[in-house]
Amino acid sequence: MATYRELLKQVKDRIEEVDARQARELDGAAWVDVREQDEWDEGHIPGAAHVPRGNLESRIENVVPDRSTPVVIYCASGNRSAFAVESLRALGYESAVSLVGGYTDWKRNGFDITIPRKLSPERRARYSRHLLIPEIGEEGQLKLLDSKILLIGAGGLGSPASLYLAAAGVGTIGIIDADIVDESNLQRQIAHSLNTLGTPKVDSARRTIEALNPDVEVTTYRERLTSDNIDRILDDGWDIIVDGADNFPTRYLVNDASVWRGIPVVHGSIYRFEGQVTVFKPGDGPCYRCLYPSPPPPELAPSCAEGGVLGVLPGIVGTLQTNEALKLAAGIGDPLVGRLLLFDALATDFTEVHIKRNPECPVCGEHPSITEYIDYVEFCTR
Ligand SMILES: [Zn+2]
């Protein structure tokens, strides 16, 4: 019976080994790291796929579907990889080779390495239900933690959005709102409570978010969005805007700025029992002005005081907006770009309307006629 040393030597005689220089010259090679998770986490070769030795035979076909692809296998020192290459050759990977000296030599020679970012044990526990979804996982959660999402308004739509974005671990949430929490808000604006009546909504929302998730940094702007402050606020570097504005001037400002800066806007609006959601993604689908090039005259717009709304409706629309924002932040799924989702709460009916980019759009069209901010006269939207 062969000893380990003898077996290793026999295997190495049968397979092909390459050094780092030779390996780097292999055109179109797939690199596979067969070490254990904790070794991978300490650092690995950039571009390599991680398939622990114990899973190699069962997972290699998913990682390298074409058996004629050259495969460079490495471990820490070149022994586990030698056995791995023998296994791969038996599976038909004729061009599989083992990296002599493994990761240890690679690193010692000063070649590039990648040290993966990791979630702390506390974060792994908090976001475990995200980590269990393959589409999100640790990488997706890190993306959420890195993302910066700006909420326009901390009212009906902004309340559920702020809570679910915070719970999901969006690392930075910005909130713009000039209002104070009023008793009539509590019928639907769930970020606020009796404890915060009379305080600015941005402070009230911040308290709620901070009580929910300390991972979230909250940036507040207690002001109305205008042409004077929009650039200062957007200069803070927001990746996504969730628009919960209840008035036309803000909506147009947000639209024009987002087109010029290339920031996707998750749009939502509500009125009585009806809600609408869509995503305006600059360069991909229409913008708000493609649908409504300019606001209606003030005398035709509904007034703010008359705009009743079923309390749960902003909860439904605001969470649909949050769903879109989280997908955009994690880079998964199909966003509601070019699709306007209409919700009728009385009928419990969802309808989707396709919306197109307008080549004549005054802002995102081929010959834009609007190139600077416009402050429209104050009035409310539906
Ligand atoms: Zn447009």
Short mmCIF file of N, CA, C and O in Angstrom, two decimals, residues 308-382:
data_model
loop_
_atom_site.label_atom_id
_atom_site.label_comp_id
_atom_site.label_asym_id
_atom_site.label_seq_id
_atom_site.Cartn_x
_atom_site.Cartn_y
_atom_site.Cartn_z
N GLY A 308 -57.63 62.98 -0.50
CA GLY A 308 -57.76 61.90 0.47
C GLY A 308 -57.04 60.66 -0.01
O GLY A 308 -56.77 60.49 -1.20
N VAL A 309 -56.70 59.78 0.95
CA VAL A 309 -56.02 58.55 0.58
C VAL A 309 -56.31 57.48 1.63
O VAL A 309 -56.33 57.75 2.83
N LEU A 310 -56.58 56.25 1.14
CA LEU A 310 -56.74 55.12 2.05
C LEU A 310 -55.41 54.88 2.76
O LEU A 310 -54.37 54.81 2.12
N GLY A 311 -55.47 54.74 4.08
CA GLY A 311 -54.22 54.72 4.87
C GLY A 311 -53.20 53.70 4.44
O GLY A 311 -51.99 53.95 4.48
N VAL A 312 -53.65 52.53 4.01
CA VAL A 312 -52.70 51.47 3.67
C VAL A 312 -52.11 51.64 2.27
O VAL A 312 -51.09 51.05 1.95
N LEU A 313 -52.76 52.46 1.44
CA LEU A 313 -52.31 52.57 0.04
C LEU A 313 -50.85 53.01 -0.09
O LEU A 313 -50.08 52.39 -0.83
N PRO A 314 -50.44 54.08 0.64
CA PRO A 314 -49.01 54.43 0.54
C PRO A 314 -48.11 53.32 1.04
O PRO A 314 -46.97 53.18 0.58
N GLY A 315 -48.62 52.49 1.95
CA GLY A 315 -47.83 51.35 2.40
C GLY A 315 -47.56 50.38 1.26
O GLY A 315 -46.45 49.88 1.09
N ILE A 316 -48.60 50.13 0.47
CA ILE A 316 -48.47 49.20 -0.66
C ILE A 316 -47.56 49.80 -1.73
O ILE A 316 -46.61 49.18 -2.20
N VAL A 317 -47.83 51.05 -2.10
CA VAL A 317 -47.05 51.68 -3.17
C VAL A 317 -45.61 51.94 -2.71
O VAL A 317 -44.66 51.69 -3.46
N GLY A 318 -45.46 52.39 -1.48
CA GLY A 318 -44.11 52.66 -0.96
C GLY A 318 -43.26 51.40 -0.86
O GLY A 318 -42.05 51.43 -1.10
N THR A 319 -43.90 50.27 -0.53
CA THR A 319 -43.10 49.03 -0.46
C THR A 319 -42.80 48.51 -1.87
O THR A 319 -41.75 47.91 -2.09
N LEU A 320 -43.70 48.74 -2.82
CA LEU A 320 -43.37 48.38 -4.22
C LEU A 320 -42.18 49.22 -4.69
O LEU A 320 -41.28 48.71 -5.37
N GLN A 321 -42.17 50.50 -4.33
CA GLN A 321 -41.02 51.34 -4.69
C GLN A 321 -39.73 50.79 -4.04
O GLN A 321 -38.68 50.77 -4.66
N THR A 322 -39.86 50.38 -2.78
CA THR A 322 -38.69 49.85 -2.07
C THR A 322 -38.18 48.59 -2.73
O THR A 322 -36.97 48.38 -2.85
N ASN A 323 -39.10 47.75 -3.19
CA ASN A 323 -38.71 46.54 -3.91
C ASN A 323 -37.87 46.90 -5.13
O ASN A 323 -36.82 46.28 -5.38
N GLU A 324 -38.31 47.90 -5.87
CA GLU A 324 -37.53 48.33 -7.05
C GLU A 324 -36.18 48.88 -6.64
O GLU A 324 -35.16 48.59 -7.27
N ALA A 325 -36.16 49.68 -5.58
CA ALA A 325 -34.89 50.30 -5.15
C ALA A 325 -33.89 49.23 -4.69
O ALA A 325 -32.71 49.30 -5.02
N LEU A 326 -34.38 48.24 -3.95
CA LEU A 326 -33.48 47.18 -3.47
C LEU A 326 -32.94 46.35 -4.64
O LEU A 326 -31.77 45.98 -4.66
N LYS A 327 -33.79 46.09 -5.63
CA LYS A 327 -33.33 45.35 -6.81
C LYS A 327 -32.26 46.14 -7.55
O LYS A 327 -31.23 45.60 -7.97
N LEU A 328 -32.51 47.44 -7.73
CA LEU A 328 -31.50 48.27 -8.41
C LEU A 328 -30.19 48.27 -7.62
O LEU A 328 -29.11 48.16 -8.19
N ALA A 329 -30.31 48.39 -6.30
CA ALA A 329 -29.10 48.47 -5.47
C ALA A 329 -28.32 47.15 -5.49
O ALA A 329 -27.09 47.15 -5.52
N ALA A 330 -29.04 46.04 -5.51
CA ALA A 330 -28.36 44.73 -5.50
C ALA A 330 -28.02 44.27 -6.91
O ALA A 330 -27.30 43.28 -7.07
N GLY A 331 -28.55 44.98 -7.92
CA GLY A 331 -28.28 44.58 -9.31
C GLY A 331 -28.96 43.29 -9.70
O GLY A 331 -28.40 42.49 -10.44
N ILE A 332 -30.18 43.07 -9.22
CA ILE A 332 -30.88 41.82 -9.55
C ILE A 332 -32.27 42.12 -10.13
O ILE A 332 -32.80 43.22 -9.95
N GLY A 333 -32.82 41.14 -10.82
CA GLY A 333 -34.21 41.21 -11.27
C GLY A 333 -34.43 42.16 -12.44
O GLY A 333 -33.50 42.67 -13.04
N ASP A 334 -35.71 42.37 -12.75
CA ASP A 334 -36.11 43.26 -13.85
C ASP A 334 -36.80 44.48 -13.26
O ASP A 334 -37.92 44.37 -12.79
N PRO A 335 -36.14 45.62 -13.30
CA PRO A 335 -36.79 46.80 -12.74
C PRO A 335 -37.98 47.25 -13.60
O PRO A 335 -38.10 46.86 -14.75
N LEU A 336 -38.84 48.05 -13.00
CA LEU A 336 -40.04 48.54 -13.69
C LEU A 336 -39.68 49.68 -14.65
O LEU A 336 -40.31 50.74 -14.62
N VAL A 337 -38.68 49.45 -15.49
CA VAL A 337 -38.28 50.47 -16.46
C VAL A 337 -39.18 50.35 -17.68
O VAL A 337 -39.37 49.25 -18.21
N GLY A 338 -39.78 51.48 -18.11
CA GLY A 338 -40.66 51.43 -19.27
C GLY A 338 -41.98 50.75 -18.99
O GLY A 338 -42.72 50.40 -19.90
N ARG A 339 -42.27 50.53 -17.72
CA ARG A 339 -43.52 49.89 -17.33
C ARG A 339 -44.13 50.70 -16.19
O ARG A 339 -43.47 50.94 -15.19
N LEU A 340 -45.37 51.11 -16.37
CA LEU A 340 -46.07 51.84 -15.31
C LEU A 340 -47.06 50.87 -14.68
O LEU A 340 -47.96 50.36 -15.35
N LEU A 341 -46.86 50.61 -13.39
CA LEU A 341 -47.72 49.67 -12.68
C LEU A 341 -48.82 50.46 -11.97
O LEU A 341 -48.55 51.35 -11.17
N LEU A 342 -50.07 50.14 -12.30
CA LEU A 342 -51.22 50.83 -11.70
C LEU A 342 -51.89 49.89 -10.71
O LEU A 342 -52.10 48.71 -11.02
N PHE A 343 -52.21 50.40 -9.54
CA PHE A 343 -52.86 49.57 -8.52
C PHE A 343 -54.19 50.20 -8.13
O PHE A 343 -54.25 51.40 -7.84
N ASP A 344 -55.23 49.41 -8.13
CA ASP A 344 -56.56 49.85 -7.70
C ASP A 344 -56.89 49.10 -6.41
O ASP A 344 -57.14 47.89 -6.44
N ALA A 345 -56.86 49.81 -5.29
CA ALA A 345 -57.04 49.15 -4.00
C ALA A 345 -58.47 48.65 -3.81
O ALA A 345 -58.69 47.64 -3.14
N LEU A 346 -59.47 49.33 -4.38
CA LEU A 346 -60.86 48.89 -4.21
C LEU A 346 -61.11 47.57 -4.92
O LEU A 346 -61.76 46.68 -4.39
N ALA A 347 -60.57 47.45 -6.12
CA ALA A 347 -60.77 46.22 -6.91
C ALA A 347 -59.69 45.19 -6.61
O ALA A 347 -59.82 44.03 -6.99
N THR A 348 -58.64 45.59 -5.90
CA THR A 348 -57.41 44.80 -5.76
C THR A 348 -56.96 44.32 -7.14
O THR A 348 -56.95 43.14 -7.46
N ASP A 349 -56.60 45.31 -7.95
CA ASP A 349 -56.26 45.02 -9.35
C ASP A 349 -54.96 45.73 -9.72
O ASP A 349 -54.81 46.93 -9.47
N PHE A 350 -54.02 44.95 -10.27
CA PHE A 350 -52.78 45.53 -10.79
C PHE A 350 -52.84 45.54 -12.31
O PHE A 350 -53.20 44.53 -12.93
N THR A 351 -52.50 46.66 -12.92
CA THR A 351 -52.45 46.76 -14.37
C THR A 351 -51.09 47.31 -14.76
O THR A 351 -50.59 48.22 -14.09
N GLU A 352 -50.50 46.77 -15.83
CA GLU A 352 -49.22 47.29 -16.26
C GLU A 352 -49.37 47.97 -17.62
O GLU A 352 -49.95 47.38 -18.53
N VAL A 353 -48.89 49.19 -17.72
CA VAL A 353 -48.97 49.93 -18.98
C VAL A 353 -47.54 50.15 -19.46
O VAL A 353 -46.68 50.59 -18.70
N HIS A 354 -47.29 49.83 -20.72
CA HIS A 354 -45.94 50.07 -21.25
C HIS A 354 -45.78 51.54 -21.60
O HIS A 354 -46.66 52.14 -22.20
N ILE A 355 -44.68 52.11 -21.19
CA ILE A 355 -44.43 53.53 -21.47
C ILE A 355 -43.11 53.64 -22.20
O ILE A 355 -42.16 52.91 -21.92
N LYS A 356 -43.08 54.55 -23.18
CA LYS A 356 -41.91 54.65 -24.05
C LYS A 356 -41.19 55.97 -23.88
O LYS A 356 -41.78 56.98 -23.54
N ARG A 357 -39.90 55.91 -24.18
CA ARG A 357 -39.13 57.14 -24.20
C ARG A 357 -39.62 57.98 -25.38
O ARG A 357 -39.89 57.47 -26.47
N ASN A 358 -39.76 59.28 -25.16
CA ASN A 358 -40.21 60.19 -26.19
C ASN A 358 -39.00 60.90 -26.80
O ASN A 358 -38.33 61.66 -26.12
N PRO A 359 -38.72 60.63 -28.10
CA PRO A 359 -37.53 61.26 -28.70
C PRO A 359 -37.61 62.79 -28.67
O PRO A 359 -36.59 63.46 -28.74
N GLU A 360 -38.86 63.31 -28.55
CA GLU A 360 -39.04 64.77 -28.50
C GLU A 360 -39.07 65.29 -27.07
O GLU A 360 -39.40 66.46 -26.82
N CYS A 361 -38.76 64.43 -26.09
CA CYS A 361 -38.81 64.84 -24.68
C CYS A 361 -37.96 66.09 -24.46
O CYS A 361 -36.82 66.15 -24.92
N PRO A 362 -38.51 67.08 -23.74
CA PRO A 362 -37.75 68.34 -23.55
C PRO A 362 -36.49 68.17 -22.70
O PRO A 362 -35.64 69.06 -22.70
N VAL A 363 -36.37 67.04 -21.98
CA VAL A 363 -35.17 66.87 -21.14
C VAL A 363 -34.27 65.72 -21.64
O VAL A 363 -33.07 65.90 -21.82
N CYS A 364 -34.86 64.53 -21.86
CA CYS A 364 -34.01 63.39 -22.24
C CYS A 364 -34.07 63.11 -23.73
O CYS A 364 -33.48 62.13 -24.20
N GLY A 365 -34.79 63.95 -24.51
CA GLY A 365 -34.94 63.72 -25.95
C GLY A 365 -33.68 64.09 -26.72
O GLY A 365 -32.64 64.46 -26.15
N GLU A 366 -33.79 63.97 -28.05
CA GLU A 366 -32.61 64.21 -28.88
C GLU A 366 -32.24 65.68 -28.97
O GLU A 366 -31.07 66.03 -29.19
N HIS A 367 -33.24 66.56 -28.83
CA HIS A 367 -32.95 68.00 -28.90
C HIS A 367 -33.57 68.68 -27.68
O HIS A 367 -34.60 69.33 -27.79
N PRO A 368 -32.96 68.49 -26.52
CA PRO A 368 -33.59 69.00 -25.29
C PRO A 368 -33.78 70.52 -25.30
O PRO A 368 -32.88 71.25 -25.73
N SER A 369 -34.97 70.94 -24.89
CA SER A 369 -35.23 72.38 -24.81
C SER A 369 -35.11 72.87 -23.37
O SER A 369 -35.07 74.07 -23.12
N ILE A 370 -35.10 71.96 -22.43
CA ILE A 370 -34.92 72.36 -21.02
C ILE A 370 -33.53 71.94 -20.60
O ILE A 370 -33.18 70.75 -20.63
N THR A 371 -32.70 72.88 -20.22
CA THR A 371 -31.32 72.56 -19.85
C THR A 371 -30.96 73.14 -18.49
O THR A 371 -29.84 73.01 -18.03
N GLU A 372 -31.91 73.82 -17.87
CA GLU A 372 -31.67 74.23 -16.49
C GLU A 372 -32.94 74.08 -15.67
O GLU A 372 -34.04 73.94 -16.23
N TYR A 373 -32.77 74.10 -14.34
CA TYR A 373 -33.92 73.82 -13.46
C TYR A 373 -35.02 74.86 -13.62
O TYR A 373 -34.77 76.04 -13.86
N ILE A 374 -36.27 74.38 -13.47
CA ILE A 374 -37.42 75.28 -13.49
C ILE A 374 -38.14 75.12 -12.16
O ILE A 374 -38.45 74.01 -11.75
N ASP A 375 -38.38 76.23 -11.47
CA ASP A 375 -39.21 76.18 -10.26
C ASP A 375 -40.64 76.50 -10.65
O ASP A 375 -40.98 77.64 -10.91
N TYR A 376 -41.47 75.48 -10.72
CA TYR A 376 -42.88 75.70 -11.06
C TYR A 376 -43.62 76.27 -9.86
O TYR A 376 -43.20 76.12 -8.72
N VAL A 377 -44.77 76.88 -10.14
CA VAL A 377 -45.61 77.41 -9.07
C VAL A 377 -46.10 76.24 -8.21
O VAL A 377 -46.40 75.16 -8.72
N GLU A 378 -46.12 76.47 -6.92
CA GLU A 378 -46.47 75.43 -5.97
C GLU A 378 -47.93 74.96 -6.12
O GLU A 378 -48.85 75.75 -6.05
N PHE A 379 -48.11 73.68 -6.35
CA PHE A 379 -49.45 73.08 -6.24
C PHE A 379 -49.28 71.58 -6.14
O PHE A 379 -48.19 71.05 -6.38
N CYS A 380 -50.35 70.90 -5.78
CA CYS A 380 -50.21 69.47 -5.46
C CYS A 380 -50.56 68.57 -6.63
O CYS A 380 -51.26 68.96 -7.53
N THR A 381 -50.04 67.36 -6.58
CA THR A 381 -50.35 66.37 -7.59
C THR A 381 -51.35 65.36 -7.03
O THR A 381 -51.63 65.36 -5.85
N ARG A 382 -51.78 64.51 -7.90
CA ARG A 382 -52.56 63.37 -7.41
C ARG A 382 -51.61 62.37 -6.79
O ARG A 382 -50.57 62.10 -7.28
#
